[in-house]
Each structure stands twice: as C-alpha cells, then as structure tokens.
PDB file of C-alpha atoms in Angstrom:
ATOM      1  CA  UNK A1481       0.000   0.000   0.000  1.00 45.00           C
ATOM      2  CA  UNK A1482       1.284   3.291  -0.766  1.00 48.00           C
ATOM      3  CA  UNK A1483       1.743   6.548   1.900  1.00 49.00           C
ATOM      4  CA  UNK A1484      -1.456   8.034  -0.085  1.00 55.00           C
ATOM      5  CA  UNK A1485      -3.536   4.741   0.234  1.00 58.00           C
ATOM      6  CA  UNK A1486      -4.733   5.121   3.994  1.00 61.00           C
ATOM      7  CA  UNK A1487      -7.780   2.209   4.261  1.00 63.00           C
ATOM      8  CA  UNK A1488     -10.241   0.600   1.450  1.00 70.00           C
ATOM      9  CA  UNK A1489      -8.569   2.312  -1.361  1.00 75.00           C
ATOM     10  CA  UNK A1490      -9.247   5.342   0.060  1.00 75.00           C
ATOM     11  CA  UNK A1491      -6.824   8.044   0.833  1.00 80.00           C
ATOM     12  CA  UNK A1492      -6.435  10.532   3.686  1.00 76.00           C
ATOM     13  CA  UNK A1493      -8.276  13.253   1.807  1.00 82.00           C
ATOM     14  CA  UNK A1494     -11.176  11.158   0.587  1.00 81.00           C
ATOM     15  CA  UNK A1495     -11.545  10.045   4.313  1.00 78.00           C
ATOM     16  CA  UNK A1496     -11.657  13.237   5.287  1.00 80.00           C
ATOM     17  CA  UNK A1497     -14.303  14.813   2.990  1.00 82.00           C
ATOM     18  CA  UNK A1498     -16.326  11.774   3.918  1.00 78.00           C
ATOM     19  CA  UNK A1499     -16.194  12.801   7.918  1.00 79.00           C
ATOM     20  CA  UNK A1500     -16.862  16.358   6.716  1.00 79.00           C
ATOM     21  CA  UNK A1501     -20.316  14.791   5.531  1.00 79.00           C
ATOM     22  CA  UNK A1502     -20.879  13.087   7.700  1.00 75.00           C
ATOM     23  CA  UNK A1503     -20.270  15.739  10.395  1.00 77.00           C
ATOM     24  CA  UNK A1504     -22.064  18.941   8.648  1.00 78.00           C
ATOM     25  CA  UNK A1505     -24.783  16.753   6.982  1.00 75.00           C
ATOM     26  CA  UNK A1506     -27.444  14.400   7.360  1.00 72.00           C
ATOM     27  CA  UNK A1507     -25.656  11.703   7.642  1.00 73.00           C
ATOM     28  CA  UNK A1508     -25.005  10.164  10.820  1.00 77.00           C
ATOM     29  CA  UNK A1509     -22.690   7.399   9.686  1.00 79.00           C
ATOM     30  CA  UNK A1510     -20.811   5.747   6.850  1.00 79.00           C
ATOM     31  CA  UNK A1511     -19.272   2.011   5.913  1.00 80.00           C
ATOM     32  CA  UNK A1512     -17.440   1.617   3.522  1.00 80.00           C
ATOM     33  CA  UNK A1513     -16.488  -2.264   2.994  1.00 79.00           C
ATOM     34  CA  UNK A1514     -14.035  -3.759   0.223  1.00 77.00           C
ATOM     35  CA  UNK A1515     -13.120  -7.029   0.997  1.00 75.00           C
ATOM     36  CA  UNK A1516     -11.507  -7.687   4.973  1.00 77.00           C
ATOM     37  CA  UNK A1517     -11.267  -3.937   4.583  1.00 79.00           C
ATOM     38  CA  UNK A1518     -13.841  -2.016   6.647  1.00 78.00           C
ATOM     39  CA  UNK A1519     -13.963   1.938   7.522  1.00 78.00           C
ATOM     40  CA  UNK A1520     -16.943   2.968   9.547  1.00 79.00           C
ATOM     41  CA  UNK A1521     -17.128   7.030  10.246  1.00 77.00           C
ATOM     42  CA  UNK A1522     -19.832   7.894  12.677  1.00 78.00           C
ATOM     43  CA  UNK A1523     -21.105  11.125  14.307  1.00 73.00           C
ATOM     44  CA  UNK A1524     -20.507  11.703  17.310  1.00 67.00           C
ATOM     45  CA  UNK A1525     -22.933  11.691  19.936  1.00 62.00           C
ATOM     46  CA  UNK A1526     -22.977  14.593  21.675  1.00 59.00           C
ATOM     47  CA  UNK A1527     -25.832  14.117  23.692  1.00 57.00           C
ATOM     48  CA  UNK A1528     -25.689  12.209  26.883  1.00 59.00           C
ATOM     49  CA  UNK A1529     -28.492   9.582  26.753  1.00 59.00           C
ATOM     50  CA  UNK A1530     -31.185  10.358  29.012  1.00 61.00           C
ATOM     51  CA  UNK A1531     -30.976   9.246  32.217  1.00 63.00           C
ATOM     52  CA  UNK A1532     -32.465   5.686  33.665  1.00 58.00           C
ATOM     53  CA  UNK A1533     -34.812   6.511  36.518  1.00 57.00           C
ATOM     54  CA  UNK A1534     -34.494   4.212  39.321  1.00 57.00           C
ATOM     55  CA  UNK A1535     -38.006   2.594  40.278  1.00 55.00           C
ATOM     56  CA  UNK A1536     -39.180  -1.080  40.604  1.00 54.00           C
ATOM     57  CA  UNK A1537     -40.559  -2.750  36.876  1.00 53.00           C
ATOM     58  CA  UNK A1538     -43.399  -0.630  35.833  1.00 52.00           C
ATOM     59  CA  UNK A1539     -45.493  -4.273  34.754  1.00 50.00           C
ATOM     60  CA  UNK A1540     -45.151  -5.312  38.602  1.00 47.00           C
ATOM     61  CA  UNK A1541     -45.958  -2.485  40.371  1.00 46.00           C
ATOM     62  CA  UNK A1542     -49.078  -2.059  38.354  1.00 45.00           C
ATOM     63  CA  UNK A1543     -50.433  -5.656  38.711  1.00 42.00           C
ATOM     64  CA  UNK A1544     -49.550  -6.066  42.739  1.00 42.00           C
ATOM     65  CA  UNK A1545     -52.212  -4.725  44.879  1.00 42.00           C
ATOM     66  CA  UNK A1546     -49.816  -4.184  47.514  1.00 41.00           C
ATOM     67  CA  UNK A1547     -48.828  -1.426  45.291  1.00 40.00           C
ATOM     68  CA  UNK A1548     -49.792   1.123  47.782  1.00 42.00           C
ATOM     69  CA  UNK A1549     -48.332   1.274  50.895  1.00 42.00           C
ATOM     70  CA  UNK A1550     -50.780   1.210  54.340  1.00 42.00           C
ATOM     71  CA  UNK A1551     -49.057   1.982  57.077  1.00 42.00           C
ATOM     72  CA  UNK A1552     -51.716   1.760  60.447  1.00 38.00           C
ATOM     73  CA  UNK A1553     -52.786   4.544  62.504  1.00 39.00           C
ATOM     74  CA  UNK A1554     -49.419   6.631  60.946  1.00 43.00           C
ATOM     75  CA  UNK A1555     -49.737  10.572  61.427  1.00 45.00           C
ATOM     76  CA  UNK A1556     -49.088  12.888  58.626  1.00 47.00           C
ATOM     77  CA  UNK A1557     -48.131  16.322  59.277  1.00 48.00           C
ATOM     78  CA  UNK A1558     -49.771  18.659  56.269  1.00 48.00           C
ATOM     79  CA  UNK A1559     -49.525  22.398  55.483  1.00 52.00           C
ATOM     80  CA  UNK A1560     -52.423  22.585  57.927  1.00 50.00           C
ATOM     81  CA  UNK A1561     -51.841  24.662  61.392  1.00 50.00           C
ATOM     82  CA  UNK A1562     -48.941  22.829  63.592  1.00 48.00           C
ATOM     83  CA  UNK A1563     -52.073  21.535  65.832  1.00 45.00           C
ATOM     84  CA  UNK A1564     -54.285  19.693  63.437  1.00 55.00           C
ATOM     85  CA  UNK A1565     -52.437  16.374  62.503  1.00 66.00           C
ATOM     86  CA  UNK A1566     -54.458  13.738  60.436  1.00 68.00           C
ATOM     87  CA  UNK A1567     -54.143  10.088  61.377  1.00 81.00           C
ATOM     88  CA  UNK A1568     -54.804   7.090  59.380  1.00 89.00           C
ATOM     89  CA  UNK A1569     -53.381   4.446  56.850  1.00 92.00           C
ATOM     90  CA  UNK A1570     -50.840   5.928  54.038  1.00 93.00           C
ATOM     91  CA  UNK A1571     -51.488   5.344  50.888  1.00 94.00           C
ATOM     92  CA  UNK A1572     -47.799   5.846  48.912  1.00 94.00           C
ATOM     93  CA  UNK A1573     -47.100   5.809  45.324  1.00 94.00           C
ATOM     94  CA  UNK A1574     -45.684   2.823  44.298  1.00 94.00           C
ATOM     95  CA  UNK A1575     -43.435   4.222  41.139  1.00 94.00           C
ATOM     96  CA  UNK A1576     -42.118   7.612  40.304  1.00 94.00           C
ATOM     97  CA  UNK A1577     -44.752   9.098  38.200  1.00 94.00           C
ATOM     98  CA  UNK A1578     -47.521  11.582  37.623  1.00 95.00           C
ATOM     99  CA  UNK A1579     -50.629  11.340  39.796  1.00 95.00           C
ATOM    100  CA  UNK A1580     -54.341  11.721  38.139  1.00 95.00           C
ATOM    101  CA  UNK A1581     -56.905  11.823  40.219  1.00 94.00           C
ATOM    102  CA  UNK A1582     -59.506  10.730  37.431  1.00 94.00           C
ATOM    103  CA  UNK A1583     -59.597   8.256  34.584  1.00 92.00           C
ATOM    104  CA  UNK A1584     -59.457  11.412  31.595  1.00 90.00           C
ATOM    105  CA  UNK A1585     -59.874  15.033  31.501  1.00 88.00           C
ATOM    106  CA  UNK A1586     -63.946  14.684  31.037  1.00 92.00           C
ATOM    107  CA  UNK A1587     -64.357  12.275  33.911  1.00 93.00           C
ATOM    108  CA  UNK A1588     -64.939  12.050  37.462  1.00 94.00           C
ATOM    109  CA  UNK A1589     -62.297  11.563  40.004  1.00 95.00           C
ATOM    110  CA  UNK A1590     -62.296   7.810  41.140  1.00 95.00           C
ATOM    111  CA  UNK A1591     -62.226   9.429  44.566  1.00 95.00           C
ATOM    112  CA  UNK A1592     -62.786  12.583  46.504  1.00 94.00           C
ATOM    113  CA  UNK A1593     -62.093  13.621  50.293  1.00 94.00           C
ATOM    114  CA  UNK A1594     -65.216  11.579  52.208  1.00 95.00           C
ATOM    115  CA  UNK A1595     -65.524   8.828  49.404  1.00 95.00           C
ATOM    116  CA  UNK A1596     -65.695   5.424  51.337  1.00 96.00           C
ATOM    117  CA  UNK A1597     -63.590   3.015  49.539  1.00 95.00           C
ATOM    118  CA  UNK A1598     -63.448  -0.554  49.672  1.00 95.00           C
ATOM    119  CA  UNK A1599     -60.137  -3.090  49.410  1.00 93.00           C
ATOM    120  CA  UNK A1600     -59.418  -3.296  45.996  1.00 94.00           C
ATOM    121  CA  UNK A1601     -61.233   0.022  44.689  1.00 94.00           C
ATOM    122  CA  UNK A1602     -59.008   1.984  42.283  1.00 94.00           C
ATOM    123  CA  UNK A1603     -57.544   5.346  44.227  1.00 95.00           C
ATOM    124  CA  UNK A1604     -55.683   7.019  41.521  1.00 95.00           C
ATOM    125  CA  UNK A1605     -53.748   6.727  38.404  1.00 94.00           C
ATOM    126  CA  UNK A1606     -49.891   7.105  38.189  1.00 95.00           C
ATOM    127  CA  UNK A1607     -48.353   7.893  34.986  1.00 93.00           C
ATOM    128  CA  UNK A1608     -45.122   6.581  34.135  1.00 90.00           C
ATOM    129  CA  UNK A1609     -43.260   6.144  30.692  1.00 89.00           C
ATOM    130  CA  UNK A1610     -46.583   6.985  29.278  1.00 88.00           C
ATOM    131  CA  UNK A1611     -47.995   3.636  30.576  1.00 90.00           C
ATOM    132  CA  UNK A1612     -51.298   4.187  32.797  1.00 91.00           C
ATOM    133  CA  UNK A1613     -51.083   2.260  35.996  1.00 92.00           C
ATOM    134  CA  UNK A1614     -54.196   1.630  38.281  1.00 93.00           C
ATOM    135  CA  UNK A1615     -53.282   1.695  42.152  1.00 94.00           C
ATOM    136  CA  UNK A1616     -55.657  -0.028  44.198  1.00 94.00           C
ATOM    137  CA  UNK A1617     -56.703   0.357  47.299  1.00 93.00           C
ATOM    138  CA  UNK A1618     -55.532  -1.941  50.158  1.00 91.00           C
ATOM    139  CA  UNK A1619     -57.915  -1.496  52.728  1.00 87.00           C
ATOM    140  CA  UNK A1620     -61.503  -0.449  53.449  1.00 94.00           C
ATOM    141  CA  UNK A1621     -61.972   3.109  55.022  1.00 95.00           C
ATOM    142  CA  UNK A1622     -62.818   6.561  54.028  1.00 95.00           C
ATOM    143  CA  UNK A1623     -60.583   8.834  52.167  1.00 94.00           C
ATOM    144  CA  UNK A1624     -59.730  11.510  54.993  1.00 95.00           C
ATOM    145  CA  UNK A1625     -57.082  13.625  52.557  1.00 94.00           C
ATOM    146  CA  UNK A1626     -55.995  13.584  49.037  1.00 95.00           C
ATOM    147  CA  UNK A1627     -52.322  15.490  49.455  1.00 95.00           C
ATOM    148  CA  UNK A1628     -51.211  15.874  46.074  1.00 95.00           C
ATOM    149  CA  UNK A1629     -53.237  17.915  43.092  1.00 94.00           C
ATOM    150  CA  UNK A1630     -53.846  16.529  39.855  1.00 93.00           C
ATOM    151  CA  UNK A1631     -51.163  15.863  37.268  1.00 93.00           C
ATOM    152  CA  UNK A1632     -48.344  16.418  39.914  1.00 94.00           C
ATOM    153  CA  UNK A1633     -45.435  14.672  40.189  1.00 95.00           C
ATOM    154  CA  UNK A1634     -44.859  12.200  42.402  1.00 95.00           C
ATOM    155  CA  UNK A1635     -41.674  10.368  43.739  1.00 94.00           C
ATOM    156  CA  UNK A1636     -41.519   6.571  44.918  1.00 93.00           C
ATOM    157  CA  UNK A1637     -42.632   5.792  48.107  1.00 93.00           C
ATOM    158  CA  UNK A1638     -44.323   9.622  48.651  1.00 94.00           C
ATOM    159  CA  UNK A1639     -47.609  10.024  50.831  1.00 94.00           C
ATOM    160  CA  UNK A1640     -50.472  10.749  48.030  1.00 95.00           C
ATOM    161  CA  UNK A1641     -53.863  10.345  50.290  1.00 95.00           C
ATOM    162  CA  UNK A1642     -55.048   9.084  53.655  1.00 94.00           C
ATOM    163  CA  UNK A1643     -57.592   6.714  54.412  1.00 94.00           C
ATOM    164  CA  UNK A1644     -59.396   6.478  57.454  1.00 90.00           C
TER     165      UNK A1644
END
C-alpha cells in the first residue's frame, strides 16, 4: 500500500471529505467495505443519553395490589396549622410518576375527600413512561385527605392520600 492509500482504497483526503459529511450533513454514519477492509465514520454523539430513573418494573408495580403502601394509625403532618395532625393508613405511590386523580380530563375523580372506599377500589392513576397504571386500594376506610393535586409529580414511596 502506498503513503497516499490510507484504508479501502481510500486516501487521507477522501476520508476526510467523507467525515466532513458526515459531520455537517445528514448523515449520521458511513461504511465503507471492500473485501476484509472495513472503515466505519460515525457522528458523534454529543448528547448524553437520558438518564435511567431508578423505580421497581413498571409491569409489577401495576399488577400487585400491595402497590400502595398502608401503614396503620401513621400521622401525617400537612400544610395545615402545627395543631391539626391527620391520622390514618398511608397510601404511597408505588413508582415515580404523575398522579391523576380521574380516569381522563372529562371524567370524574375515582375518589374525593369523604368517598368510602373498599379493598381493591381503584384510588388514583400514576403515569409513568406513558404507561397508565391503576393503584388499588388496600384497605376499606374513608378517604380523609388527598395530598397531592392533579397531574403532579410524584416520587416513589411519597404520601399521596389518607384513608381512614
């Protein structure tokens, strides 16, 4: 091979007018193959990828009913005054998401402050990775506060509503 001849028959300027392509156009990547020869120029990424939020599988948490969390005659301090403390089972979101209080836009809310609520009723809907997951209730009661708004988001394991 001569000094001109860099890979594939190619020389150093015809490799580099190919990157220049492949860098200020369209193109996001080029082979070139001739025989065990092989010159691949690619684009370089400069965009981290996006990162991997850290929650349980998204298929389990939505088909366990122990999906939200009841934790027995807990306390939960709120923005109320310092004095007025609300006690009663915990219900947490179970994945990192955004909370709906209602089925769609046009509907009603599955629950509201002094709805009475049976094990098994759905509570809420948690958005996450644009897949809609149910979460169940866990316990029979009545719901005593709701302390997140609609379309909020929510973080694993955070207090969303109390049932009494």
């Amino acid at each position: 091979m001569s000094e001109n001849m860099i890979a594939c028959n190619l020389t150093f300027d015809e490799i580099n007018k190919l990157a220049d392509k492949v860098e200020n156009g369209k193109l996001s990547k080029i082979k070139i193959k001739n025989g065990d020869c092989e010159v691949v120029i690619e684009k370089e990424n400069k965009m981290p990828p996006p990162p991997v939020p850290m929650m349980p599988p998204v298929g389990v948490a939505a088909a366990a009913p122990s999906a939200a969390v009841a934790v027995a005659a807990a306390e939960v301090q709120t923005n109320e005054p310092a004095e007025e403390k609300i006690s009663g089972n915990v219900v947490k979101a179970p994945i990192v998401g955004t909370y709906y209080s209602k089925p769609g836009p046009d509907k009603a809310p599955f629950v509201e402050v002094g709805s009475t609520v049976k094990k098994g009723d759905v509570l809420m809907i948690i958005e996450s990775m644009k897949l809609m997951n149910e979460v169940q209730s866990e316990f029979d009661g009545v719901v005593k506060k709701i302390l997140v708004s609609d379309g909020t988001a929510v973080e694993f394991d955070q207090p969303v509503m109390i049932i009494g």
